[in-house]
Amino acid sequence: MHSSDGFQARPLGSRESLPAKLGTFHTRRVQRRRQLWVVFVLMLSDLLFALLVWGVVDTLYYVWGADIAPSSAVVARLEEVWGSGTISQINAIAVLPSVAVWIIMRMALGLYPGYALTAAEKLRRQTYALAATVAMVATFALTFHVGILLARLPLAIGFLALLFLAPLLRALVERRLIKDGAWGRTTVILGANEVGACVVRLLRKEPAIGLIPVAVFDDRRTPEGGALEGVPYHGALQEARHVSRESGVDTAVIAMPQAYHEDFVEVINRGSSVFRNLIIVPNITNGAMIANSAVRGRDLGGILGLEVKHNLLDPWARRTKRILDLVLVVSGGFLILPVLLILALLVRLESQGTVFYADRRLGRKAKPFYCLKFRTMVPEAENILQRLLAEDDAARHEYSKYHKLRNDPRVTRVGRFLRKTSLDELPQIWNVLRGEMSLVGPRPYLPRETPNMFGAQEILRVRPGMTGPWQVGGRNNTSFAERNEIDVHYIRDWSVWLDLVILARTVKIVALRAGAH
């Protein structure tokens, strides 16, 4: 039987039966101190880094002898207002408030500490914080007519450097805090079902989100072995109240379908009164969760509604994505041209045949196009594949599941390196320029794969990508069906920030694999 009040249901165990197991949690004081330490480290690193960036830029600007001499009228005004002040001193006076405003804006946007935020959301908020700072500095300079007193080029370069380097610094600091065990907020999971298990796996796979599952509670189900995905089961839902009060855990995730608990609304109401941060994972039917970062809550006259968008199906979103592709390809194409020439030479020297391989793939609206790659296989590769699949049962099973072979005998030595590092796909820049592909998107599928594709109607409505979420997340460890699901979720979740995060992770993966060789 279950009581109607959720968290105050009839106890399945007395208060005294609560552990000893509470010893697995940090005390409230320890958690508060740890969070203050994380905020302090993040703010201090941002402060020192911003001052370092502008210090270096300012020094180089003056060492290189830039003509910054103000007019005699400006000098006279400076002497009147600042005494013997110099342009460097004026810049320093401008930089310090700018850094302060920048940090305040980051604080206002929830980046200290920034738990429960994805990498794309963190990037978006960091960019908005910097844009707001630039706008405030510009408004102040125009309002008080002090723009002429500033060396604007160092300030502009400093802001530009923060735009690209501050997110990198943030990621490095977070990684250090994760290794030290300081990053994250202890979190309890309410629901020991499949949804709860999925949430635990996700939070453990993405520690940068900062929600650390430490306990599971459920009235209806005790997980096998007393733990859910390695997180210990601590009893019924009402036991979570004692954990919150005695150990200071202030974050809970309700991971249960509405049909799973007859008093689901009451569970939410009680949970919000116990935990300061309550996250509800919606579930539709048959364990199918709404995996969409673009979900927005809507107030429908006092009724909570969830608006779910398929972001990349919006025409304006596709236009924005196309502009981003062209800007990045044109600006970066000249930088990688020497790499393309060297790789083409290596392919040509190892084996006879063409340097490039054009494979027929499906583009937007299922329109076929020829996807370019560096040739990584011996000639007559398709005939060799068909003979291998006909003769080898294990290879046929592996290819039917993954649509690729881990140890493919058709791949050349140079081709093996190109595939391992994904450098074989660099010629697809030409496909991006032609509008057949995008830098980031679903993988380009073969025509013969469409009968087995999940979500083909959505996937084939957008341009395929040179890289994508499954390449940076799972690669060879994901099945064909799982890749389909990942691509569908990418289309629904798309944002400029998500593309930039995937591109950054792609560069990181390619660099690490190239360095390993």
Short mmCIF file of C-alpha atoms in Angstrom, two decimals:
data_model
loop_
_atom_site.label_atom_id
_atom_site.label_comp_id
_atom_site.label_asym_id
_atom_site.label_seq_id
_atom_site.Cartn_x
_atom_site.Cartn_y
_atom_site.Cartn_z
CA MET A 1 0.00 0.00 0.00
CA HIS A 2 1.03 3.58 -0.58
CA SER A 3 -0.02 6.68 1.20
CA SER A 4 -1.46 9.61 -0.67
CA ASP A 5 1.07 12.11 0.52
CA GLY A 6 4.19 10.86 -1.24
CA PHE A 7 7.07 11.91 1.00
CA GLN A 8 5.08 11.39 4.17
CA ALA A 9 3.90 7.89 3.34
CA ARG A 10 3.92 5.14 5.97
CA PRO A 11 7.60 4.51 6.78
CA LEU A 12 9.10 1.35 5.39
CA GLY A 13 11.89 1.68 7.92
CA SER A 14 12.32 3.65 11.09
CA ARG A 15 14.41 6.77 11.33
CA GLU A 16 17.02 4.76 13.24
CA SER A 17 17.38 2.36 10.29
CA LEU A 18 18.74 5.23 8.28
CA PRO A 19 22.41 4.56 8.01
CA ALA A 20 25.18 4.67 9.26
CA LYS A 21 24.53 4.98 5.52
CA LEU A 22 24.23 8.75 6.03
CA GLY A 23 27.96 8.61 6.56
CA THR A 24 28.28 8.26 2.80
CA PHE A 25 27.13 11.89 2.41
CA HIS A 26 29.04 15.06 3.14
CA THR A 27 27.65 17.17 5.95
CA ARG A 28 25.78 20.35 5.13
CA ARG A 29 28.75 22.45 6.29
CA VAL A 30 31.22 20.50 4.16
CA GLN A 31 29.02 20.85 1.07
CA ARG A 32 28.62 24.57 1.63
CA ARG A 33 32.35 25.01 2.03
CA ARG A 34 33.04 22.97 -1.07
CA GLN A 35 30.64 25.03 -3.18
CA LEU A 36 32.12 28.28 -1.90
CA TRP A 37 35.57 26.96 -2.77
CA VAL A 38 34.46 26.07 -6.32
CA VAL A 39 32.92 29.52 -6.83
CA PHE A 40 36.06 31.18 -5.47
CA VAL A 41 38.35 29.16 -7.78
CA LEU A 42 36.19 29.90 -10.85
CA MET A 43 35.96 33.63 -10.14
CA LEU A 44 39.65 33.95 -9.27
CA SER A 45 40.74 32.09 -12.40
CA ASP A 46 38.50 34.32 -14.54
CA LEU A 47 39.84 37.46 -12.87
CA LEU A 48 43.50 36.53 -13.20
CA PHE A 49 43.06 35.29 -16.75
CA ALA A 50 41.28 38.45 -17.89
CA LEU A 51 43.96 40.65 -16.35
CA LEU A 52 46.66 38.49 -17.92
CA VAL A 53 45.05 38.68 -21.36
CA TRP A 54 44.74 42.46 -21.31
CA GLY A 55 48.19 42.82 -19.78
CA VAL A 56 49.78 40.81 -22.58
CA VAL A 57 47.77 42.58 -25.28
CA ASP A 58 48.55 46.00 -23.84
CA THR A 59 52.27 45.21 -23.54
CA LEU A 60 52.55 43.90 -27.09
CA TYR A 61 50.60 46.86 -28.40
CA TYR A 62 53.05 49.34 -26.94
CA VAL A 63 56.18 47.30 -27.65
CA TRP A 64 55.26 47.14 -31.31
CA GLY A 65 55.15 50.94 -31.34
CA ALA A 66 51.54 51.52 -32.24
CA ASP A 67 50.76 55.16 -32.88
CA ILE A 68 48.59 55.98 -29.91
CA ALA A 69 49.69 59.53 -29.28
CA PRO A 70 46.61 61.64 -28.57
CA SER A 71 46.23 65.15 -29.81
CA SER A 72 47.54 68.06 -27.75
CA ALA A 73 44.00 68.94 -26.74
CA VAL A 74 43.46 65.44 -25.38
CA VAL A 75 46.81 65.57 -23.55
CA ALA A 76 45.83 68.85 -21.94
CA ARG A 77 42.50 67.39 -20.90
CA LEU A 78 44.24 64.30 -19.49
CA GLU A 79 46.62 66.45 -17.45
CA GLU A 80 43.69 68.43 -16.16
CA VAL A 81 41.66 65.38 -15.16
CA TRP A 82 44.29 62.77 -14.37
CA GLY A 83 47.34 64.87 -13.59
CA SER A 84 50.32 63.12 -15.16
CA GLY A 85 48.20 60.20 -16.28
CA THR A 86 49.16 58.29 -19.42
CA ILE A 87 47.16 56.39 -21.94
CA SER A 88 48.30 53.12 -20.29
CA GLN A 89 46.90 54.29 -16.99
CA ILE A 90 43.65 55.29 -18.65
CA ASN A 91 43.43 51.82 -20.23
CA ALA A 92 44.09 50.21 -16.86
CA ILE A 93 41.30 52.29 -15.35
CA ALA A 94 39.01 51.09 -18.17
CA VAL A 95 40.08 47.46 -17.96
CA LEU A 96 39.47 46.96 -14.25
CA PRO A 97 35.77 47.96 -14.34
CA SER A 98 35.34 45.93 -17.54
CA VAL A 99 36.68 42.82 -15.85
CA ALA A 100 34.45 43.47 -12.82
CA VAL A 101 31.37 43.86 -15.04
CA TRP A 102 32.32 40.71 -16.97
CA ILE A 103 32.53 38.65 -13.79
CA ILE A 104 29.28 40.12 -12.45
CA MET A 105 27.51 39.24 -15.71
CA ARG A 106 28.83 35.69 -15.54
CA MET A 107 27.56 35.47 -12.00
CA ALA A 108 24.15 36.84 -13.01
CA LEU A 109 23.89 34.19 -15.74
CA GLY A 110 24.51 31.39 -13.25
CA LEU A 111 28.03 30.41 -14.27
CA TYR A 112 29.30 30.33 -10.67
CA PRO A 113 29.31 27.42 -10.24
CA GLY A 114 27.11 26.54 -13.21
CA TYR A 115 25.88 23.09 -12.20
CA ALA A 116 23.18 21.33 -14.25
CA LEU A 117 24.26 23.11 -17.44
CA THR A 118 25.34 21.37 -20.64
CA ALA A 119 28.52 22.41 -22.46
CA ALA A 120 26.47 24.17 -25.14
CA GLU A 121 24.47 26.11 -22.53
CA LYS A 122 27.64 27.15 -20.71
CA LEU A 123 29.13 28.42 -23.97
CA ARG A 124 25.96 30.37 -24.74
CA ARG A 125 25.93 32.04 -21.33
CA GLN A 126 29.64 32.87 -21.47
CA THR A 127 29.16 34.51 -24.87
CA TYR A 128 26.16 36.50 -23.66
CA ALA A 129 28.06 37.65 -20.58
CA LEU A 130 30.91 38.99 -22.72
CA ALA A 131 28.52 40.62 -25.21
CA ALA A 132 26.70 42.36 -22.36
CA THR A 133 30.02 43.59 -20.96
CA VAL A 134 31.11 45.00 -24.31
CA ALA A 135 27.75 46.75 -24.68
CA MET A 136 28.03 48.31 -21.21
CA VAL A 137 31.60 49.52 -21.81
CA ALA A 138 30.64 51.01 -25.18
CA THR A 139 27.56 52.70 -23.69
CA PHE A 140 29.63 54.20 -20.88
CA ALA A 141 32.31 55.47 -23.30
CA LEU A 142 29.71 57.10 -25.55
CA THR A 143 27.67 58.56 -22.71
CA PHE A 144 30.62 60.20 -20.94
CA HIS A 145 32.60 60.97 -24.12
CA VAL A 146 35.72 59.14 -22.95
CA GLY A 147 36.16 56.90 -26.00
CA ILE A 148 38.87 59.14 -27.40
CA LEU A 149 40.92 58.67 -24.23
CA LEU A 150 41.12 54.91 -24.71
CA ALA A 151 43.36 52.83 -26.93
CA ARG A 152 40.44 50.93 -28.35
CA LEU A 153 42.42 48.31 -30.28
CA PRO A 154 43.92 46.63 -27.15
CA LEU A 155 40.49 46.60 -25.52
CA ALA A 156 38.90 45.04 -28.63
CA ILE A 157 41.64 42.41 -28.93
CA GLY A 158 41.30 41.65 -25.22
CA PHE A 159 37.56 41.09 -25.53
CA LEU A 160 38.10 38.93 -28.62
CA ALA A 161 40.70 36.84 -26.78
CA LEU A 162 38.27 36.31 -23.90
CA LEU A 163 35.58 35.24 -26.34
CA PHE A 164 37.68 32.32 -27.60
CA LEU A 165 39.96 31.53 -24.66
CA ALA A 166 37.72 31.99 -21.61
CA PRO A 167 35.54 28.93 -22.44
CA LEU A 168 38.72 26.86 -22.85
CA LEU A 169 40.01 28.05 -19.47
CA ARG A 170 36.64 27.26 -17.90
CA ALA A 171 36.74 23.70 -19.25
CA LEU A 172 40.29 23.18 -17.95
CA VAL A 173 39.41 24.51 -14.48
CA GLU A 174 36.31 22.31 -14.34
CA ARG A 175 38.38 19.26 -15.31
CA ARG A 176 40.86 20.03 -12.53
CA LEU A 177 38.07 20.42 -9.99
CA ILE A 178 36.51 17.14 -11.13
CA LYS A 179 39.83 15.32 -10.66
CA ASP A 180 40.21 16.86 -7.21
CA GLY A 181 36.70 15.72 -6.24
CA ALA A 182 35.56 19.28 -5.55
CA TRP A 183 33.24 19.76 -8.53
CA GLY A 184 29.57 18.94 -8.37
CA ARG A 185 26.50 18.98 -6.18
CA THR A 186 25.36 15.80 -4.43
CA THR A 187 22.05 14.68 -5.88
CA VAL A 188 19.46 12.04 -5.01
CA ILE A 189 17.44 10.13 -7.59
CA LEU A 190 13.74 9.57 -6.86
CA GLY A 191 12.84 6.51 -8.90
CA ALA A 192 14.65 3.16 -9.19
CA ASN A 193 13.16 2.31 -12.60
CA GLU A 194 14.60 2.38 -16.11
CA VAL A 195 14.32 6.16 -16.29
CA GLY A 196 16.28 6.52 -13.06
CA ALA A 197 18.96 4.16 -14.36
CA CYS A 198 19.23 6.22 -17.55
CA VAL A 199 19.61 9.43 -15.54
CA VAL A 200 22.36 7.90 -13.38
CA ARG A 201 24.27 6.69 -16.44
CA LEU A 202 24.03 10.10 -18.07
CA LEU A 203 25.19 12.02 -15.00
CA ARG A 204 28.14 9.68 -14.55
CA LYS A 205 29.07 9.90 -18.21
CA GLU A 206 28.97 13.72 -18.13
CA PRO A 207 30.58 14.75 -14.81
CA ALA A 208 30.89 18.36 -16.04
CA ILE A 209 27.11 18.71 -15.56
CA GLY A 210 27.93 18.72 -11.87
CA LEU A 211 25.13 16.57 -10.47
CA ILE A 212 26.61 13.66 -8.51
CA PRO A 213 24.09 10.85 -7.85
CA VAL A 214 24.68 9.55 -4.32
CA ALA A 215 21.43 7.81 -3.39
CA VAL A 216 18.28 6.33 -4.90
CA PHE A 217 14.84 6.30 -3.27
CA ASP A 218 11.72 4.47 -4.39
CA ASP A 219 8.49 3.22 -2.78
CA ARG A 220 7.73 0.58 -5.37
CA ARG A 221 10.99 -0.98 -6.39
CA THR A 222 14.19 -2.08 -4.70
CA PRO A 223 16.95 -2.34 -7.30
CA GLU A 224 18.72 -5.66 -7.61
CA GLY A 225 21.78 -5.84 -5.40
CA GLY A 226 20.68 -2.80 -3.42
CA ALA A 227 22.05 -0.34 -5.97
CA LEU A 228 20.95 1.31 -9.21
CA GLU A 229 23.84 1.53 -11.69
CA GLY A 230 26.20 1.51 -8.72
CA VAL A 231 24.30 4.17 -6.72
CA PRO A 232 23.06 2.72 -3.39
CA TYR A 233 19.36 2.35 -2.68
CA HIS A 234 18.46 4.18 0.57
CA GLY A 235 14.82 3.27 1.06
CA ALA A 236 11.40 4.70 0.36
CA LEU A 237 10.69 8.25 -0.75
CA GLN A 238 10.07 9.59 2.75
CA GLU A 239 13.64 8.66 3.72
CA ALA A 240 14.85 11.34 1.28
CA ARG A 241 13.44 13.99 3.65
CA HIS A 242 15.79 12.82 6.43
CA VAL A 243 18.77 12.81 4.07
CA SER A 244 18.01 16.36 2.97
CA ARG A 245 17.59 17.62 6.51
CA GLU A 246 20.56 15.84 8.10
CA SER A 247 23.18 15.85 5.35
CA GLY A 248 22.27 18.98 3.40
CA VAL A 249 21.57 17.34 0.02
CA ASP A 250 19.46 20.01 -1.69
CA THR A 251 19.08 18.60 -5.22
CA ALA A 252 16.81 15.77 -6.36
CA VAL A 253 15.86 14.34 -9.73
CA ILE A 254 12.37 12.87 -10.05
CA ALA A 255 12.95 10.08 -12.57
CA MET A 256 9.67 8.24 -12.75
CA PRO A 257 6.79 8.15 -15.24
CA GLN A 258 3.55 9.72 -14.08
CA ALA A 259 1.88 6.31 -14.26
CA TYR A 260 4.61 4.82 -12.06
CA HIS A 261 3.33 6.50 -8.90
CA GLU A 262 -0.38 7.10 -8.29
CA ASP A 263 0.39 10.35 -6.40
CA PHE A 264 2.91 11.73 -8.87
CA VAL A 265 1.78 15.35 -8.47
CA GLU A 266 1.98 15.02 -4.70
CA VAL A 267 5.49 13.62 -5.03
CA ILE A 268 6.46 16.76 -6.95
CA ASN A 269 4.82 19.07 -4.40
CA ARG A 270 6.45 17.33 -1.45
CA GLY A 271 9.76 17.18 -3.24
CA SER A 272 9.78 20.91 -3.92
CA SER A 273 9.21 21.55 -0.23
CA VAL A 274 12.13 19.30 0.75
CA PHE A 275 14.74 20.04 -1.93
CA ARG A 276 15.76 23.50 -3.02
CA ASN A 277 16.56 22.22 -6.54
CA LEU A 278 14.10 19.74 -7.99
CA ILE A 279 14.53 18.44 -11.54
CA ILE A 280 11.71 16.47 -13.18
CA VAL A 281 12.59 14.09 -16.00
CA PRO A 282 9.44 13.78 -18.13
CA ASN A 283 8.57 10.39 -19.54
CA ILE A 284 5.96 9.58 -22.12
CA THR A 285 5.31 5.86 -22.54
CA ASN A 286 7.25 2.64 -22.77
CA GLY A 287 10.32 4.24 -21.27
CA ALA A 288 10.70 6.78 -24.08
CA MET A 289 12.06 9.94 -22.52
CA ILE A 290 11.85 13.44 -23.93
CA ALA A 291 15.53 14.02 -24.65
CA ASN A 292 15.49 17.62 -25.75
CA SER A 293 17.53 20.51 -24.40
CA ALA A 294 15.24 22.93 -26.24
CA VAL A 295 12.20 22.09 -24.11
CA ARG A 296 10.67 25.22 -22.61
CA GLY A 297 8.04 25.50 -19.93
CA ARG A 298 4.90 27.38 -20.87
CA ASP A 299 2.22 28.78 -18.57
CA LEU A 300 -1.13 27.92 -20.14
CA GLY A 301 -3.43 29.86 -17.85
CA GLY A 302 -2.11 28.20 -14.73
CA ILE A 303 -1.40 24.83 -16.39
CA LEU A 304 2.20 23.81 -16.98
CA GLY A 305 2.94 22.95 -20.58
CA LEU A 306 6.16 21.74 -22.18
CA GLU A 307 6.98 23.11 -25.62
CA VAL A 308 9.22 20.75 -27.60
CA LYS A 309 10.85 22.14 -30.74
CA HIS A 310 12.65 20.48 -33.61
CA ASN A 311 15.14 23.31 -33.84
CA LEU A 312 16.94 22.45 -37.06
CA LEU A 313 13.70 22.08 -38.99
CA ASP A 314 13.16 25.83 -38.60
CA PRO A 315 14.12 27.57 -41.90
CA TRP A 316 15.79 30.46 -40.05
CA ALA A 317 17.84 28.02 -38.01
CA ARG A 318 19.04 26.33 -41.21
CA ARG A 319 19.98 29.71 -42.70
CA THR A 320 21.94 30.62 -39.58
CA LYS A 321 23.71 27.27 -39.71
CA ARG A 322 24.58 27.78 -43.37
CA ILE A 323 26.10 31.20 -42.65
CA LEU A 324 28.15 29.69 -39.81
CA ASP A 325 29.38 26.94 -42.15
CA LEU A 326 30.53 29.40 -44.80
CA VAL A 327 32.26 31.70 -42.32
CA LEU A 328 34.19 28.85 -40.69
CA VAL A 329 35.08 27.10 -43.95
CA VAL A 330 36.29 30.26 -45.71
CA SER A 331 38.26 31.48 -42.70
CA GLY A 332 39.77 28.09 -41.88
CA GLY A 333 40.14 26.62 -45.35
CA PHE A 334 43.41 28.40 -46.14
CA LEU A 335 44.91 27.19 -42.84
CA ILE A 336 44.38 23.50 -43.59
CA LEU A 337 45.28 23.66 -47.30
CA PRO A 338 48.91 22.51 -46.64
CA VAL A 339 47.56 19.57 -44.61
CA LEU A 340 45.29 18.56 -47.49
CA LEU A 341 48.19 18.62 -49.95
CA ILE A 342 50.43 16.50 -47.70
CA LEU A 343 47.72 13.91 -47.08
CA ALA A 344 46.90 13.72 -50.80
CA LEU A 345 50.58 13.04 -51.54
CA LEU A 346 50.74 10.24 -48.93
CA VAL A 347 47.65 8.55 -50.34
CA ARG A 348 49.04 8.70 -53.87
CA LEU A 349 52.48 7.36 -52.90
CA GLU A 350 51.18 4.27 -51.06
CA SER A 351 48.96 2.80 -53.76
CA GLN A 352 47.93 3.42 -57.32
CA GLY A 353 44.56 4.92 -57.98
CA THR A 354 42.72 8.16 -57.40
CA VAL A 355 43.50 10.31 -54.36
CA PHE A 356 39.85 10.97 -53.60
CA TYR A 357 36.98 8.60 -53.18
CA ALA A 358 33.49 9.82 -54.08
CA ASP A 359 30.76 7.84 -52.34
CA ARG A 360 27.09 8.24 -53.20
CA ARG A 361 25.20 9.40 -50.10
CA LEU A 362 21.82 10.93 -49.27
CA GLY A 363 21.68 14.66 -48.60
CA ARG A 364 18.90 17.03 -47.63
CA LYS A 365 15.46 15.96 -48.88
CA ALA A 366 17.01 12.55 -49.66
CA LYS A 367 18.75 14.04 -52.70
CA PRO A 368 21.79 11.92 -53.62
CA PHE A 369 25.23 13.53 -53.82
CA TYR A 370 28.83 12.37 -54.01
CA CYS A 371 30.53 12.66 -50.63
CA LEU A 372 34.28 13.21 -50.99
CA LYS A 373 36.91 11.49 -48.86
CA PHE A 374 40.56 10.65 -49.16
CA ARG A 375 40.81 7.13 -50.52
CA THR A 376 41.59 4.80 -47.62
CA MET A 377 41.00 1.41 -49.31
CA VAL A 378 42.57 -0.68 -51.99
CA PRO A 379 41.00 -0.72 -55.47
CA GLU A 380 37.96 -2.99 -55.96
CA ALA A 381 37.09 -2.56 -52.27
CA GLU A 382 33.35 -3.17 -52.74
CA ASN A 383 33.90 -6.52 -54.46
CA ILE A 384 36.25 -7.59 -51.68
CA LEU A 385 33.62 -6.64 -49.08
CA GLN A 386 30.91 -8.70 -50.74
CA ARG A 387 33.16 -11.78 -50.90
CA LEU A 388 34.14 -11.32 -47.24
CA LEU A 389 30.52 -11.02 -46.07
CA ALA A 390 29.56 -14.09 -48.07
CA GLU A 391 32.36 -16.20 -46.56
CA ASP A 392 32.67 -14.88 -42.95
CA ASP A 393 29.63 -15.16 -40.63
CA ALA A 394 31.21 -13.05 -37.87
CA ALA A 395 32.08 -10.24 -40.29
CA ARG A 396 28.56 -10.38 -41.76
CA HIS A 397 27.00 -10.07 -38.28
CA GLU A 398 29.31 -7.17 -37.32
CA TYR A 399 28.59 -5.32 -40.57
CA SER A 400 24.82 -5.81 -40.25
CA LYS A 401 24.89 -4.23 -36.77
CA TYR A 402 27.43 -1.41 -37.19
CA HIS A 403 27.55 -1.00 -40.99
CA LYS A 404 31.34 -1.09 -40.74
CA LEU A 405 34.11 -3.53 -39.80
CA ARG A 406 36.54 -2.96 -36.95
CA ASN A 407 39.38 -4.80 -38.71
CA ASP A 408 38.64 -4.12 -42.35
CA PRO A 409 41.14 -5.93 -44.64
CA ARG A 410 40.47 -3.45 -47.44
CA VAL A 411 41.99 -0.48 -45.58
CA THR A 412 45.53 0.64 -46.47
CA ARG A 413 48.17 1.70 -43.91
CA VAL A 414 47.76 5.40 -44.67
CA GLY A 415 44.03 4.85 -44.80
CA ARG A 416 44.07 3.30 -41.33
CA PHE A 417 45.74 6.43 -39.95
CA LEU A 418 43.35 8.72 -41.81
CA ARG A 419 40.33 6.83 -40.50
CA LYS A 420 41.64 6.68 -36.95
CA THR A 421 42.07 10.44 -36.90
CA SER A 422 39.05 11.19 -39.15
CA LEU A 423 41.35 13.17 -41.46
CA ASP A 424 40.00 11.19 -44.41
CA GLU A 425 36.89 13.39 -44.25
CA LEU A 426 38.67 16.73 -44.77
CA PRO A 427 37.88 16.85 -48.53
CA GLN A 428 34.21 17.14 -47.56
CA ILE A 429 34.93 20.84 -47.08
CA TRP A 430 34.19 21.02 -50.81
CA ASN A 431 30.78 19.43 -50.17
CA VAL A 432 30.15 22.07 -47.49
CA LEU A 433 30.99 24.89 -49.89
CA ARG A 434 28.64 23.39 -52.47
CA GLY A 435 25.83 23.32 -49.93
CA GLU A 436 25.55 19.51 -49.98
CA MET A 437 26.81 19.10 -46.42
CA SER A 438 27.29 21.03 -43.20
CA LEU A 439 30.28 21.10 -40.86
CA VAL A 440 28.13 19.52 -38.13
CA GLY A 441 25.10 17.34 -38.65
CA PRO A 442 23.79 13.80 -38.97
CA ARG A 443 26.12 11.35 -40.64
CA PRO A 444 25.68 11.08 -44.45
CA TYR A 445 23.73 7.86 -44.92
CA LEU A 446 23.98 5.39 -47.78
CA PRO A 447 20.89 4.91 -49.98
CA ARG A 448 20.72 1.21 -49.00
CA GLU A 449 20.55 2.13 -45.29
CA THR A 450 17.25 4.01 -45.45
CA PRO A 451 14.97 0.96 -44.94
CA ASN A 452 16.60 0.35 -41.55
CA MET A 453 16.78 3.99 -40.44
CA PHE A 454 14.94 5.19 -37.36
CA GLY A 455 13.74 8.80 -37.80
CA ALA A 456 14.63 8.93 -41.50
CA GLN A 457 11.91 11.52 -42.14
CA GLU A 458 13.62 13.97 -39.77
CA ILE A 459 17.24 13.10 -40.56
CA LEU A 460 16.84 13.48 -44.32
CA ARG A 461 15.27 16.94 -43.97
CA VAL A 462 18.62 18.51 -43.02
CA ARG A 463 22.13 18.53 -44.50
CA PRO A 464 24.45 15.75 -43.29
CA GLY A 465 27.61 16.80 -41.47
CA MET A 466 31.36 16.25 -41.67
CA THR A 467 31.20 15.58 -37.94
CA GLY A 468 28.35 15.12 -35.53
CA PRO A 469 27.27 14.18 -32.03
CA TRP A 470 27.78 10.44 -32.40
CA GLN A 471 31.31 10.88 -33.78
CA VAL A 472 32.41 12.81 -30.69
CA GLY A 473 30.35 10.74 -28.28
CA GLY A 474 30.49 7.09 -29.25
CA ARG A 475 31.94 6.42 -32.69
CA ASN A 476 32.53 2.68 -33.19
CA ASN A 477 30.91 1.77 -29.87
CA THR A 478 27.44 2.79 -31.05
CA SER A 479 25.14 0.59 -33.09
CA PHE A 480 23.44 1.78 -36.26
CA ALA A 481 20.10 2.21 -34.45
CA GLU A 482 21.76 4.21 -31.66
CA ARG A 483 23.38 6.52 -34.21
CA ASN A 484 19.97 7.15 -35.74
CA GLU A 485 18.56 8.16 -32.35
CA ILE A 486 21.53 10.43 -31.63
CA ASP A 487 21.08 12.17 -34.99
CA VAL A 488 17.36 12.72 -34.36
CA HIS A 489 18.10 14.21 -30.93
CA TYR A 490 20.71 16.51 -32.50
CA ILE A 491 18.14 17.87 -34.96
CA ARG A 492 15.70 18.57 -32.13
CA ASP A 493 18.33 20.11 -29.83
CA TRP A 494 20.30 22.09 -32.40
CA SER A 495 21.79 25.46 -31.54
CA VAL A 496 24.81 27.44 -32.70
CA TRP A 497 26.38 26.71 -29.32
CA LEU A 498 25.90 22.97 -29.73
CA ASP A 499 27.63 23.07 -33.13
CA LEU A 500 30.57 25.01 -31.69
CA VAL A 501 30.92 22.53 -28.82
CA ILE A 502 30.87 19.56 -31.24
CA LEU A 503 33.46 21.24 -33.48
CA ALA A 504 35.71 21.91 -30.48
CA ARG A 505 35.40 18.30 -29.33
CA THR A 506 36.11 17.08 -32.87
CA VAL A 507 39.34 19.10 -33.02
CA LYS A 508 40.33 17.71 -29.62
CA ILE A 509 39.67 14.10 -30.67
CA VAL A 510 41.56 14.49 -33.97
CA ALA A 511 44.52 16.14 -32.21
CA LEU A 512 44.71 13.43 -29.53
CA ARG A 513 44.52 10.60 -32.06
CA ALA A 514 47.08 12.23 -34.34
CA GLY A 515 49.39 12.74 -31.35
CA ALA A 516 48.99 9.07 -30.37
CA HIS A 517 50.55 8.08 -33.66
#
